[in-house]
Each structure stands twice: as C-alpha cells, then as structure tokens.
C-alpha cells in the first residue's frame, strides 16, 4: 500500500499543476502582461503536451528502470514548478508548462503500469483507482488551496508551493517505492507496442474513453454558465457545486475500482447506461436548483467510476507490451477533453444553447453502451484471455 501512496502523491502534484492554472489565470495574465484569452493557451498547451509528448517520452525511456524514470519525472515536475514561479514572460511560461505536461503524460502511463504490477490481479482496479484519485483529490483540495494561495500571496507563490509538493513526491517515491519495480523488456519492439493496440478490447476501450469525455466535458466545460443561466444559481454557490462534484468524483473513482476488480465489463456497461440516464435527467431538471445539484454530483461520480475500469481494461489487455498503450491513456483523455470542449462550442455557436449539451452527452453514452456490449460479447464468444505481463528486468 505504501508504494501506491507514493505514486498517489506525485499524481496529486501533477493534477494540481494542470488544473490550478484556471484558478489563478487572471493573476497570471496580469503578471505576464497578456490578455486572459491569451493566457488560456497555458491550459491548451498543457493538454497538448500530455497528448503528444507523453507517449513519445514513454517510448523513448522504456528501457530505463521504472523507479528511476518516476523519480526523474517527479524531479522534472519540481524543477518545472520553480521555473514557472520565476518565468519572466508569457512565452517562457508556455514552454515550461508544455515541458511539465510531457512529464505529466509519461508519469501517469508509467505509474499505472507500476501500480498494477505491485498488486494481485484482483486488486488491479483499486490500484488504478488510487492513481486516478490523485486527479480528483487535486480538484477537491489542491486547486482550491492553490487558488487561495495565489489570491493571498500572488500566483508565483502557488507555483513555489507546488515545487515544495514536488520535493515531497520525490522523497516519497525514493523511500517507499521498491527498487525493483522493473523496466520494460527491451525485446518488446515498437511494432509489438503498436500491434497490441489492434486487440479489440484495447481499441474499443479507447472509443469508450472518447465517448466518456464527450459525456463529461461537453457539459463540464460550460458548467458555470449553465448553472448561472439555465439553473439560475447565485454565482457564490457555483464553487460549492463544483466542490460537491469533485467529492462525488473522488468517491466514484474508488467505487469504479471495486467494480473493476469484481465484474469489470458488466459493471462498465451498467454504469455507461446509468450515465446516459443521468445526463437525460440533467437535461430535464436543469431549471430546478436542488435536483440539478444532486444530478451533477451523481454525474461526477459516475464519470470517474467509469474511467477506472476503462483504464484497467486497457492495462490488462496490453500487459505484454504496455508502454505505448499506457501512455495513450492520459493522451486519450486529453484529446477527448479537447474534442468535447470543441463540440460543445460548435453546439453553442449553432444556437442550440447550454441545455443541449447533456443531450449530446447522453447520446455519446448510448453509443458507448453499444460498443461496450458488442466488445464484451465478442470477447466472451472467443474465450480470449488477457496476456501475461512482460517479464521485468
């Protein structure tokens, strides 16, 4: 358990630095002398760094000891936060954020592979859930705390605190992670890394990931104006709703871990259908504050509950060549987030309004139900079994 805690701490640190920028964006824009929309590229640039740089770095470092690599990525995070705190202008800040994002993308791919290798087969779901919870807890604790620090002492102080968090993560990985966590077998070629992606359990899971992000971020990207304009909530109440959503997500990620270890595909199909229903409910109750808030909490919990078994399934079915596939998990999520936000913007620009967003999400979830069911049936008919993990060196 202690090695997983070390991996969680670093996941929490990476999650906080990704999302906290939204909380201090006006101060960063003012401090670097750019407009707020321009400063927004610090968010999209980070997502791009994860999606593109993460898989490339993971493949380039596949022969390195996993512990040494995780320490190097945590060190890159720590140095990057200090550099961001000292950034003299917007261009350097953007480049530094992208560099940290590359380490972020590689970290989550490697950490999940290490995590499932540290536990029994029937504990893989919970191991993935613990790493993934670093992102949800960062939203519940890290982002509000980082934003508050930025409001009191300035945005540079936020990055200095995250630098200190990076030091803690380095110490935790050094002390708690076993030295022999293994490295990828050097005999696993790039061709094999690509070949495992053709397994239907893998590519269908990536489709499910994309549908999940449309169901989540198509609405979440515009959740504040939806709550203000459609639900009629007071502006001061919106942060509390988002906090409750984050609490629901944290509970959901561990629930998803339990279900992934119990009955992965039946649980996944059921939750995808429940999410479709929840999004339909959000559409129906969006003008009514109390049921809308309850629905948003359930929606947040289901989103992360679904994410855990999807990732567990990818890791399970690529265990013999996991480097590329594992790095595609954070990359896929960020590509999905970008596509969902763009789809939402297109819907709004076409004049459909905020209330149309959960309808699109519900349709995406129904597509996911059909894909997941077909994949499960094909797997059952073929009597296929997951590959054995590649031997570590």
mmCIF file of C-alpha atoms in Angstrom:
data_model
loop_
_atom_site.group_PDB
_atom_site.id
_atom_site.type_symbol
_atom_site.label_atom_id
_atom_site.label_comp_id
_atom_site.label_asym_id
_atom_site.label_seq_id
_atom_site.Cartn_x
_atom_site.Cartn_y
_atom_site.Cartn_z
ATOM 1 C CA UNK A 1 0.000 0.000 0.000
ATOM 2 C CA UNK A 2 2.794 2.450 0.847
ATOM 3 C CA UNK A 3 4.301 2.315 -2.681
ATOM 4 C CA UNK A 4 0.874 3.193 -4.078
ATOM 5 C CA UNK A 5 0.658 6.140 -1.680
ATOM 6 C CA UNK A 6 3.961 7.433 -3.083
ATOM 7 C CA UNK A 7 2.583 7.187 -6.614
ATOM 8 C CA UNK A 8 -0.615 8.929 -5.473
ATOM 9 C CA UNK A 9 1.304 11.908 -4.037
ATOM 10 C CA UNK A 10 3.040 12.579 -7.350
ATOM 11 C CA UNK A 11 -0.251 12.087 -9.236
ATOM 12 C CA UNK A 12 -1.843 14.642 -6.917
ATOM 13 C CA UNK A 13 1.008 17.070 -7.635
ATOM 14 C CA UNK A 14 0.693 16.707 -11.417
ATOM 15 C CA UNK A 15 -3.088 17.005 -11.233
ATOM 16 C CA UNK A 16 -2.886 20.161 -9.163
ATOM 17 C CA UNK A 17 -0.488 21.927 -11.507
ATOM 18 C CA UNK A 18 -2.623 21.018 -14.530
ATOM 19 C CA UNK A 19 -5.873 22.384 -13.123
ATOM 20 C CA UNK A 20 -4.804 25.148 -10.707
ATOM 21 C CA UNK A 21 -3.847 27.431 -13.579
ATOM 22 C CA UNK A 22 -7.563 28.038 -14.158
ATOM 23 C CA UNK A 23 -7.913 29.371 -10.628
ATOM 24 C CA UNK A 24 -5.084 31.892 -10.968
ATOM 25 C CA UNK A 25 -5.418 32.629 -14.698
ATOM 26 C CA UNK A 26 -6.380 36.320 -14.300
ATOM 27 C CA UNK A 27 -3.406 36.949 -11.993
ATOM 28 C CA UNK A 28 -1.030 35.089 -14.333
ATOM 29 C CA UNK A 29 -2.307 37.089 -17.315
ATOM 30 C CA UNK A 30 -1.833 40.351 -15.442
ATOM 31 C CA UNK A 31 1.598 39.366 -14.141
ATOM 32 C CA UNK A 32 2.887 38.332 -17.570
ATOM 33 C CA UNK A 33 1.264 41.248 -19.397
ATOM 34 C CA UNK A 34 -1.117 39.305 -21.653
ATOM 35 C CA UNK A 35 -4.879 39.086 -22.016
ATOM 36 C CA UNK A 36 -6.848 36.374 -20.233
ATOM 37 C CA UNK A 37 -7.747 34.634 -23.554
ATOM 38 C CA UNK A 38 -4.056 34.557 -24.452
ATOM 39 C CA UNK A 39 -3.205 33.173 -21.020
ATOM 40 C CA UNK A 40 -5.738 30.432 -21.753
ATOM 41 C CA UNK A 41 -3.159 28.884 -24.082
ATOM 42 C CA UNK A 42 -1.390 27.778 -20.902
ATOM 43 C CA UNK A 43 -4.284 25.335 -20.477
ATOM 44 C CA UNK A 44 -4.495 24.075 -24.060
ATOM 45 C CA UNK A 45 -0.693 23.950 -24.349
ATOM 46 C CA UNK A 46 -0.533 21.719 -21.290
ATOM 47 C CA UNK A 47 -3.154 19.358 -22.717
ATOM 48 C CA UNK A 48 -1.230 19.206 -25.991
ATOM 49 C CA UNK A 49 2.000 18.397 -24.143
ATOM 50 C CA UNK A 50 0.319 15.459 -22.419
ATOM 51 C CA UNK A 51 -1.336 14.144 -25.572
ATOM 52 C CA UNK A 52 1.674 14.371 -27.887
ATOM 53 C CA UNK A 53 4.793 14.483 -25.747
ATOM 54 C CA UNK A 54 3.740 11.953 -23.102
ATOM 55 C CA UNK A 55 3.601 8.895 -25.406
ATOM 56 C CA UNK A 56 6.832 9.886 -27.175
ATOM 57 C CA UNK A 57 8.735 10.272 -23.889
ATOM 58 C CA UNK A 58 7.330 6.995 -22.576
ATOM 59 C CA UNK A 59 8.559 5.088 -25.623
ATOM 60 C CA UNK A 60 11.938 6.833 -25.559
ATOM 61 C CA UNK A 61 12.532 5.794 -21.930
ATOM 62 C CA UNK A 62 11.108 2.260 -21.973
ATOM 63 C CA UNK A 63 14.463 0.617 -21.156
ATOM 64 C CA UNK A 64 15.009 2.741 -18.037
ATOM 65 C CA UNK A 65 14.261 1.366 -14.588
ATOM 66 C CA UNK A 66 10.703 2.322 -13.681
ATOM 67 C CA UNK A 67 11.703 3.752 -10.301
ATOM 68 C CA UNK A 68 14.498 5.820 -11.829
ATOM 69 C CA UNK A 69 12.126 7.094 -14.509
ATOM 70 C CA UNK A 70 9.405 8.009 -11.998
ATOM 71 C CA UNK A 71 11.991 9.860 -9.904
ATOM 72 C CA UNK A 72 13.206 11.686 -12.995
ATOM 73 C CA UNK A 73 9.670 12.710 -13.934
ATOM 74 C CA UNK A 74 8.982 13.913 -10.371
ATOM 75 C CA UNK A 75 12.235 15.887 -10.480
ATOM 76 C CA UNK A 76 11.219 17.417 -13.824
ATOM 77 C CA UNK A 77 7.923 18.434 -12.221
ATOM 78 C CA UNK A 78 9.688 20.025 -9.256
ATOM 79 C CA UNK A 79 12.214 21.958 -11.345
ATOM 80 C CA UNK A 80 9.429 22.974 -13.719
ATOM 81 C CA UNK A 81 7.341 24.483 -10.921
ATOM 82 C CA UNK A 82 10.289 26.536 -9.693
ATOM 83 C CA UNK A 83 10.977 27.689 -13.248
ATOM 84 C CA UNK A 84 7.313 28.659 -13.725
ATOM 85 C CA UNK A 85 7.446 30.666 -10.498
ATOM 86 C CA UNK A 86 10.396 32.595 -11.955
ATOM 87 C CA UNK A 87 9.092 32.867 -15.534
ATOM 88 C CA UNK A 88 9.815 36.376 -16.855
ATOM 89 C CA UNK A 89 7.323 36.385 -19.738
ATOM 90 C CA UNK A 90 4.438 34.512 -21.305
ATOM 91 C CA UNK A 91 6.459 32.669 -23.957
ATOM 92 C CA UNK A 92 8.799 31.112 -21.407
ATOM 93 C CA UNK A 93 5.862 30.251 -19.141
ATOM 94 C CA UNK A 94 4.102 28.479 -22.010
ATOM 95 C CA UNK A 95 7.193 26.464 -22.953
ATOM 96 C CA UNK A 96 7.776 25.478 -19.329
ATOM 97 C CA UNK A 97 4.152 24.372 -18.923
ATOM 98 C CA UNK A 98 4.406 22.215 -22.067
ATOM 99 C CA UNK A 99 7.635 20.629 -20.769
ATOM 100 C CA UNK A 100 5.981 19.766 -17.446
ATOM 101 C CA UNK A 101 2.976 18.383 -19.362
ATOM 102 C CA UNK A 102 5.221 15.976 -21.290
ATOM 103 C CA UNK A 103 6.483 14.642 -17.944
ATOM 104 C CA UNK A 104 2.855 14.508 -16.750
ATOM 105 C CA UNK A 105 1.759 12.360 -19.690
ATOM 106 C CA UNK A 106 4.648 9.951 -19.239
ATOM 107 C CA UNK A 107 4.185 9.806 -15.450
ATOM 108 C CA UNK A 108 0.590 8.615 -15.478
ATOM 109 C CA UNK A 109 1.276 5.965 -18.096
ATOM 110 C CA UNK A 110 4.269 4.569 -16.229
ATOM 111 C CA UNK A 111 2.737 4.943 -12.750
ATOM 112 C CA UNK A 112 -0.341 2.924 -13.690
ATOM 113 C CA UNK A 113 1.742 0.091 -15.122
ATOM 114 C CA UNK A 114 3.891 0.060 -11.969
ATOM 115 C CA UNK A 115 0.809 0.232 -9.748
ATOM 116 C CA UNK A 116 -0.912 -2.811 -11.282
ATOM 117 C CA UNK A 117 2.404 -4.681 -11.100
ATOM 118 C CA UNK A 118 2.627 -4.095 -7.352
ATOM 119 C CA UNK A 119 -0.690 -5.764 -6.511
ATOM 120 C CA UNK A 120 -2.536 -9.033 -7.085
ATOM 121 C CA UNK A 121 -4.596 -9.446 -10.250
ATOM 122 C CA UNK A 122 -7.836 -8.990 -8.300
ATOM 123 C CA UNK A 123 -6.585 -5.645 -6.952
ATOM 124 C CA UNK A 124 -5.684 -4.013 -10.261
ATOM 125 C CA UNK A 125 -8.836 -1.903 -10.403
ATOM 126 C CA UNK A 126 -8.218 -0.394 -6.976
ATOM 127 C CA UNK A 127 -4.558 0.266 -7.845
ATOM 128 C CA UNK A 128 -5.623 2.194 -10.957
ATOM 129 C CA UNK A 129 -8.292 3.971 -8.896
ATOM 130 C CA UNK A 130 -5.745 5.165 -6.347
ATOM 131 C CA UNK A 131 -3.530 6.726 -9.020
ATOM 132 C CA UNK A 132 -6.534 8.239 -10.804
ATOM 133 C CA UNK A 133 -7.799 9.642 -7.498
ATOM 134 C CA UNK A 134 -4.739 11.890 -7.489
ATOM 135 C CA UNK A 135 -6.558 13.892 -10.187
ATOM 136 C CA UNK A 136 -9.888 14.027 -8.368
ATOM 137 C CA UNK A 137 -8.371 14.912 -4.992
ATOM 138 C CA UNK A 138 -6.280 17.611 -6.678
ATOM 139 C CA UNK A 139 -9.530 19.200 -7.826
ATOM 140 C CA UNK A 140 -11.126 18.947 -4.381
ATOM 141 C CA UNK A 141 -8.096 20.052 -2.318
ATOM 142 C CA UNK A 142 -5.152 21.118 -4.476
ATOM 143 C CA UNK A 143 -6.883 23.520 -6.848
ATOM 144 C CA UNK A 144 -8.874 25.447 -4.196
ATOM 145 C CA UNK A 145 -5.787 25.623 -1.946
ATOM 146 C CA UNK A 146 -3.538 26.725 -4.810
ATOM 147 C CA UNK A 147 -6.063 29.329 -5.881
ATOM 148 C CA UNK A 148 -6.353 30.672 -2.329
ATOM 149 C CA UNK A 149 -2.572 30.906 -2.028
ATOM 150 C CA UNK A 150 -2.440 32.783 -5.325
ATOM 151 C CA UNK A 151 -5.132 35.198 -4.181
ATOM 152 C CA UNK A 152 -3.286 35.983 -0.946
ATOM 153 C CA UNK A 153 0.405 35.893 -1.910
ATOM 154 C CA UNK A 154 0.306 36.059 -5.708
ATOM 155 C CA UNK A 155 0.327 33.414 -8.432
ATOM 156 C CA UNK A 156 4.085 32.850 -8.215
ATOM 157 C CA UNK A 157 3.619 31.656 -4.625
ATOM 158 C CA UNK A 158 1.235 28.991 -5.947
ATOM 159 C CA UNK A 159 3.999 27.540 -8.097
ATOM 160 C CA UNK A 160 6.527 27.683 -5.246
ATOM 161 C CA UNK A 161 4.156 25.659 -3.072
ATOM 162 C CA UNK A 162 3.763 23.121 -5.885
ATOM 163 C CA UNK A 163 7.545 22.981 -6.134
ATOM 164 C CA UNK A 164 7.605 22.017 -2.438
ATOM 165 C CA UNK A 165 4.951 19.387 -3.182
ATOM 166 C CA UNK A 166 7.256 18.024 -5.853
ATOM 167 C CA UNK A 167 10.045 17.656 -3.298
ATOM 168 C CA UNK A 168 7.646 15.673 -1.093
ATOM 169 C CA UNK A 169 6.759 13.390 -4.009
ATOM 170 C CA UNK A 170 10.435 12.747 -4.771
ATOM 171 C CA UNK A 171 11.066 11.833 -1.147
ATOM 172 C CA UNK A 172 8.024 9.541 -1.079
ATOM 173 C CA UNK A 173 8.986 7.696 -4.273
ATOM 174 C CA UNK A 174 12.593 7.338 -3.059
ATOM 175 C CA UNK A 175 11.585 5.962 0.324
ATOM 176 C CA UNK A 176 8.505 3.902 -0.442
ATOM 177 C CA UNK A 177 8.761 2.527 -3.978
ATOM 178 C CA UNK A 178 10.658 -0.791 -4.275
ATOM 179 C CA UNK A 179 13.923 -0.547 -6.167
ATOM 180 C CA UNK A 180 12.994 -3.459 -8.434
ATOM 181 C CA UNK A 181 9.780 -2.233 -9.956
ATOM 182 C CA UNK A 182 11.242 -3.380 -13.249
ATOM 183 C CA UNK A 183 11.744 -1.874 -16.651
ATOM 184 C CA UNK A 184 10.070 -2.824 -19.859
ATOM 185 C CA UNK A 185 11.659 -5.732 -21.634
ATOM 186 C CA UNK A 186 13.975 -4.374 -24.262
ATOM 187 C CA UNK A 187 12.808 -7.238 -26.516
ATOM 188 C CA UNK A 188 9.375 -5.612 -26.754
ATOM 189 C CA UNK A 189 9.711 -3.834 -30.077
ATOM 190 C CA UNK A 190 7.862 -0.756 -31.248
ATOM 191 C CA UNK A 191 5.985 -2.988 -33.673
ATOM 192 C CA UNK A 192 4.693 -5.089 -30.788
ATOM 193 C CA UNK A 193 3.755 -1.949 -28.868
ATOM 194 C CA UNK A 194 1.616 -0.863 -31.826
ATOM 195 C CA UNK A 195 0.297 -4.375 -32.506
ATOM 196 C CA UNK A 196 -1.376 -4.751 -29.116
ATOM 197 C CA UNK A 197 -3.477 -1.678 -29.899
ATOM 198 C CA UNK A 198 -5.249 -3.773 -32.558
ATOM 199 C CA UNK A 199 -6.774 -6.027 -29.896
ATOM 200 C CA UNK A 200 -10.466 -5.275 -29.886
ATOM 201 C CA UNK A 201 -10.517 -4.869 -26.092
ATOM 202 C CA UNK A 202 -7.989 -2.049 -26.435
ATOM 203 C CA UNK A 203 -9.354 -0.020 -29.322
ATOM 204 C CA UNK A 204 -12.926 -0.366 -28.148
ATOM 205 C CA UNK A 205 -11.831 0.883 -24.720
ATOM 206 C CA UNK A 206 -10.261 3.923 -26.383
ATOM 207 C CA UNK A 207 -13.607 4.589 -28.109
ATOM 208 C CA UNK A 208 -15.326 4.308 -24.716
ATOM 209 C CA UNK A 209 -12.826 6.804 -23.323
ATOM 210 C CA UNK A 210 -13.671 9.277 -26.088
ATOM 211 C CA UNK A 211 -17.426 8.865 -25.533
ATOM 212 C CA UNK A 212 -16.928 9.278 -21.779
ATOM 213 C CA UNK A 213 -15.116 12.576 -22.289
ATOM 214 C CA UNK A 214 -17.884 13.858 -24.576
ATOM 215 C CA UNK A 215 -20.395 12.914 -21.907
ATOM 216 C CA UNK A 216 -18.362 14.637 -19.216
ATOM 217 C CA UNK A 217 -16.515 17.616 -20.644
ATOM 218 C CA UNK A 218 -19.027 18.591 -23.310
ATOM 219 C CA UNK A 219 -21.090 19.857 -20.384
ATOM 220 C CA UNK A 220 -18.435 20.395 -17.689
ATOM 221 C CA UNK A 221 -16.503 22.867 -19.841
ATOM 222 C CA UNK A 222 -19.577 25.109 -19.746
ATOM 223 C CA UNK A 223 -20.952 24.073 -16.354
ATOM 224 C CA UNK A 224 -20.631 27.542 -14.783
ATOM 225 C CA UNK A 225 -22.707 29.436 -17.386
ATOM 226 C CA UNK A 226 -25.170 26.525 -17.427
ATOM 227 C CA UNK A 227 -25.692 26.796 -13.667
ATOM 228 C CA UNK A 228 -25.956 30.579 -13.839
ATOM 229 C CA UNK A 229 -28.182 30.968 -16.895
ATOM 230 C CA UNK A 230 -30.274 27.775 -17.001
ATOM 231 C CA UNK A 231 -30.454 26.748 -13.339
ATOM 232 C CA UNK A 232 -30.413 30.301 -12.014
ATOM 233 C CA UNK A 233 -27.939 29.625 -9.209
ATOM 234 C CA UNK A 234 -26.289 32.502 -7.380
ATOM 235 C CA UNK A 235 -22.699 32.973 -8.537
ATOM 236 C CA UNK A 236 -21.397 32.422 -4.984
ATOM 237 C CA UNK A 237 -22.914 28.927 -4.938
ATOM 238 C CA UNK A 238 -21.219 27.666 -8.096
ATOM 239 C CA UNK A 239 -17.838 26.846 -6.426
ATOM 240 C CA UNK A 240 -19.670 24.769 -3.827
ATOM 241 C CA UNK A 241 -21.463 22.811 -6.539
ATOM 242 C CA UNK A 242 -18.141 22.164 -8.242
ATOM 243 C CA UNK A 243 -16.668 21.063 -4.912
ATOM 244 C CA UNK A 244 -19.530 18.586 -4.418
ATOM 245 C CA UNK A 245 -18.967 17.359 -7.973
ATOM 246 C CA UNK A 246 -15.323 16.762 -7.083
ATOM 247 C CA UNK A 247 -16.275 14.886 -3.920
ATOM 248 C CA UNK A 248 -18.624 12.730 -5.992
ATOM 249 C CA UNK A 249 -15.802 12.080 -8.474
ATOM 250 C CA UNK A 250 -13.427 11.010 -5.682
ATOM 251 C CA UNK A 251 -15.985 8.566 -4.297
ATOM 252 C CA UNK A 252 -16.756 7.363 -7.812
ATOM 253 C CA UNK A 253 -13.159 6.581 -8.705
ATOM 254 C CA UNK A 254 -12.835 4.126 -5.807
ATOM 255 C CA UNK A 255 -16.270 2.643 -6.484
ATOM 256 C CA UNK A 256 -15.167 2.082 -10.066
ATOM 257 C CA UNK A 257 -12.009 0.391 -8.799
ATOM 258 C CA UNK A 258 -14.036 -2.036 -6.678
ATOM 259 C CA UNK A 259 -16.369 -2.829 -9.556
ATOM 260 C CA UNK A 260 -13.453 -3.299 -11.984
ATOM 261 C CA UNK A 261 -11.968 -5.918 -9.639
ATOM 262 C CA UNK A 262 -15.382 -7.614 -9.249
ATOM 263 C CA UNK A 263 -17.132 -7.768 -12.645
ATOM 264 C CA UNK A 264 -15.389 -5.368 -14.987
ATOM 265 C CA UNK A 265 -17.441 -5.448 -18.188
ATOM 266 C CA UNK A 266 -20.928 -5.977 -16.697
ATOM 267 C CA UNK A 267 -20.221 -3.137 -14.251
ATOM 268 C CA UNK A 268 -18.871 -0.910 -17.014
ATOM 269 C CA UNK A 269 -21.867 -1.466 -19.312
ATOM 270 C CA UNK A 270 -24.286 -0.810 -16.444
ATOM 271 C CA UNK A 271 -22.527 2.417 -15.432
ATOM 272 C CA UNK A 272 -22.394 3.690 -19.007
ATOM 273 C CA UNK A 273 -26.157 3.232 -19.259
ATOM 274 C CA UNK A 274 -26.665 4.895 -15.855
ATOM 275 C CA UNK A 275 -24.610 7.859 -17.074
ATOM 276 C CA UNK A 276 -26.801 8.183 -20.162
ATOM 277 C CA UNK A 277 -29.848 8.273 -17.889
ATOM 278 C CA UNK A 278 -28.171 10.785 -15.567
ATOM 279 C CA UNK A 279 -27.406 13.154 -18.440
ATOM 280 C CA UNK A 280 -31.008 12.886 -19.607
ATOM 281 C CA UNK A 281 -32.086 13.744 -16.061
ATOM 282 C CA UNK A 282 -29.745 16.754 -16.057
ATOM 283 C CA UNK A 283 -31.478 17.994 -19.190
ATOM 284 C CA UNK A 284 -34.881 17.548 -17.570
ATOM 285 C CA UNK A 285 -34.086 19.120 -14.184
ATOM 286 C CA UNK A 286 -31.613 21.805 -15.283
ATOM 287 C CA UNK A 287 -34.042 24.682 -14.495
ATOM 288 C CA UNK A 288 -34.504 23.413 -10.908
ATOM 289 C CA UNK A 289 -31.583 24.054 -8.493
ATOM 290 C CA UNK A 290 -31.873 21.230 -5.935
ATOM 291 C CA UNK A 291 -32.408 18.266 -8.309
ATOM 292 C CA UNK A 292 -29.841 19.772 -10.690
ATOM 293 C CA UNK A 293 -27.168 19.846 -7.981
ATOM 294 C CA UNK A 294 -27.968 16.251 -6.955
ATOM 295 C CA UNK A 295 -27.769 15.120 -10.579
ATOM 296 C CA UNK A 296 -24.416 16.878 -11.060
ATOM 297 C CA UNK A 297 -22.940 15.083 -8.038
ATOM 298 C CA UNK A 298 -24.085 11.699 -9.376
ATOM 299 C CA UNK A 299 -22.839 12.610 -12.865
ATOM 300 C CA UNK A 300 -19.378 13.481 -11.497
ATOM 301 C CA UNK A 301 -19.210 10.255 -9.511
ATOM 302 C CA UNK A 302 -20.211 8.108 -12.478
ATOM 303 C CA UNK A 303 -17.724 9.815 -14.809
ATOM 304 C CA UNK A 304 -14.747 8.773 -12.711
ATOM 305 C CA UNK A 305 -16.277 5.439 -11.718
ATOM 306 C CA UNK A 306 -16.451 4.614 -15.436
ATOM 307 C CA UNK A 307 -12.920 5.861 -16.126
ATOM 308 C CA UNK A 308 -11.314 3.361 -13.742
ATOM 309 C CA UNK A 309 -12.494 0.103 -15.407
ATOM 310 C CA UNK A 310 -11.758 1.523 -18.868
ATOM 311 C CA UNK A 311 -8.143 2.144 -17.891
ATOM 312 C CA UNK A 312 -7.889 -1.173 -16.046
ATOM 313 C CA UNK A 313 -9.105 -2.980 -19.167
ATOM 314 C CA UNK A 314 -6.521 -1.279 -21.381
ATOM 315 C CA UNK A 315 -3.695 -2.124 -18.965
ATOM 316 C CA UNK A 316 -4.903 -5.717 -18.583
ATOM 317 C CA UNK A 317 -5.081 -6.404 -22.323
ATOM 318 C CA UNK A 318 -1.710 -4.759 -23.105
ATOM 319 C CA UNK A 319 0.263 -6.250 -20.213
ATOM 320 C CA UNK A 320 2.773 -7.861 -22.598
ATOM 321 C CA UNK A 321 3.633 -4.542 -24.312
ATOM 322 C CA UNK A 322 2.255 -1.790 -22.134
ATOM 323 C CA UNK A 323 4.449 1.262 -22.768
ATOM 324 C CA UNK A 324 2.630 2.830 -25.720
ATOM 325 C CA UNK A 325 -0.854 1.757 -24.594
ATOM 326 C CA UNK A 326 -0.401 3.057 -21.055
ATOM 327 C CA UNK A 327 0.840 6.411 -22.311
ATOM 328 C CA UNK A 328 -2.184 6.656 -24.602
ATOM 329 C CA UNK A 329 -4.476 6.666 -21.558
ATOM 330 C CA UNK A 330 -3.668 10.228 -20.385
ATOM 331 C CA UNK A 331 -3.173 11.273 -24.015
ATOM 332 C CA UNK A 332 -6.573 9.895 -24.972
ATOM 333 C CA UNK A 333 -8.292 11.621 -22.087
ATOM 334 C CA UNK A 334 -6.816 14.989 -23.033
ATOM 335 C CA UNK A 335 -7.641 14.577 -26.726
ATOM 336 C CA UNK A 336 -11.159 13.672 -25.647
ATOM 337 C CA UNK A 337 -11.380 16.746 -23.424
ATOM 338 C CA UNK A 338 -10.298 18.988 -26.295
ATOM 339 C CA UNK A 339 -12.771 17.382 -28.703
ATOM 340 C CA UNK A 340 -15.602 17.580 -26.165
ATOM 341 C CA UNK A 341 -14.972 21.256 -25.494
ATOM 342 C CA UNK A 342 -14.842 21.958 -29.237
ATOM 343 C CA UNK A 343 -18.049 20.007 -29.844
ATOM 344 C CA UNK A 344 -19.752 21.960 -27.075
ATOM 345 C CA UNK A 345 -18.567 25.230 -28.582
ATOM 346 C CA UNK A 346 -19.887 24.194 -32.007
ATOM 347 C CA UNK A 347 -23.275 23.351 -30.478
ATOM 348 C CA UNK A 348 -23.447 26.712 -28.735
ATOM 349 C CA UNK A 349 -22.321 28.635 -31.821
ATOM 350 C CA UNK A 350 -25.029 26.847 -33.812
ATOM 351 C CA UNK A 351 -27.575 28.327 -31.415
ATOM 352 C CA UNK A 352 -28.616 25.170 -29.553
ATOM 353 C CA UNK A 353 -27.934 26.616 -26.096
ATOM 354 C CA UNK A 354 -26.412 25.216 -22.921
ATOM 355 C CA UNK A 355 -29.322 22.859 -22.342
ATOM 356 C CA UNK A 356 -28.406 20.879 -25.468
ATOM 357 C CA UNK A 357 -25.042 19.790 -24.041
ATOM 358 C CA UNK A 358 -26.283 16.981 -21.734
ATOM 359 C CA UNK A 359 -28.415 15.649 -24.610
ATOM 360 C CA UNK A 360 -25.297 15.214 -26.755
ATOM 361 C CA UNK A 361 -23.577 13.604 -23.767
ATOM 362 C CA UNK A 362 -26.442 11.145 -23.278
ATOM 363 C CA UNK A 363 -26.236 10.144 -26.958
ATOM 364 C CA UNK A 364 -22.475 9.590 -26.607
ATOM 365 C CA UNK A 365 -23.101 7.356 -23.583
ATOM 366 C CA UNK A 366 -25.621 5.259 -25.520
ATOM 367 C CA UNK A 367 -23.017 4.784 -28.269
ATOM 368 C CA UNK A 368 -20.602 3.690 -25.536
ATOM 369 C CA UNK A 369 -23.136 1.176 -24.196
ATOM 370 C CA UNK A 370 -23.493 -0.381 -27.651
ATOM 371 C CA UNK A 371 -19.707 -0.529 -28.207
ATOM 372 C CA UNK A 372 -19.036 -1.981 -24.757
ATOM 373 C CA UNK A 373 -21.770 -4.606 -25.100
ATOM 374 C CA UNK A 374 -20.566 -5.695 -28.557
ATOM 375 C CA UNK A 375 -16.971 -5.872 -27.318
ATOM 376 C CA UNK A 376 -17.961 -7.926 -24.275
ATOM 377 C CA UNK A 377 -19.978 -10.384 -26.396
ATOM 378 C CA UNK A 378 -17.119 -10.827 -28.863
ATOM 379 C CA UNK A 379 -14.658 -11.407 -26.029
ATOM 380 C CA UNK A 380 -16.979 -13.987 -24.439
ATOM 381 C CA UNK A 381 -17.526 -15.840 -27.725
ATOM 382 C CA UNK A 382 -13.809 -16.004 -28.484
ATOM 383 C CA UNK A 383 -12.938 -17.182 -24.944
ATOM 384 C CA UNK A 384 -9.942 -14.846 -25.132
ATOM 385 C CA UNK A 385 -7.761 -14.413 -22.059
ATOM 386 C CA UNK A 386 -5.578 -11.403 -21.207
ATOM 387 C CA UNK A 387 -1.856 -11.680 -21.983
ATOM 388 C CA UNK A 388 0.696 -12.332 -19.287
ATOM 389 C CA UNK A 389 2.810 -9.329 -18.229
ATOM 390 C CA UNK A 390 6.160 -8.910 -19.941
ATOM 391 C CA UNK A 391 8.975 -10.032 -17.692
ATOM 392 C CA UNK A 392 10.723 -7.162 -15.936
ATOM 393 C CA UNK A 393 14.444 -6.712 -15.988
#
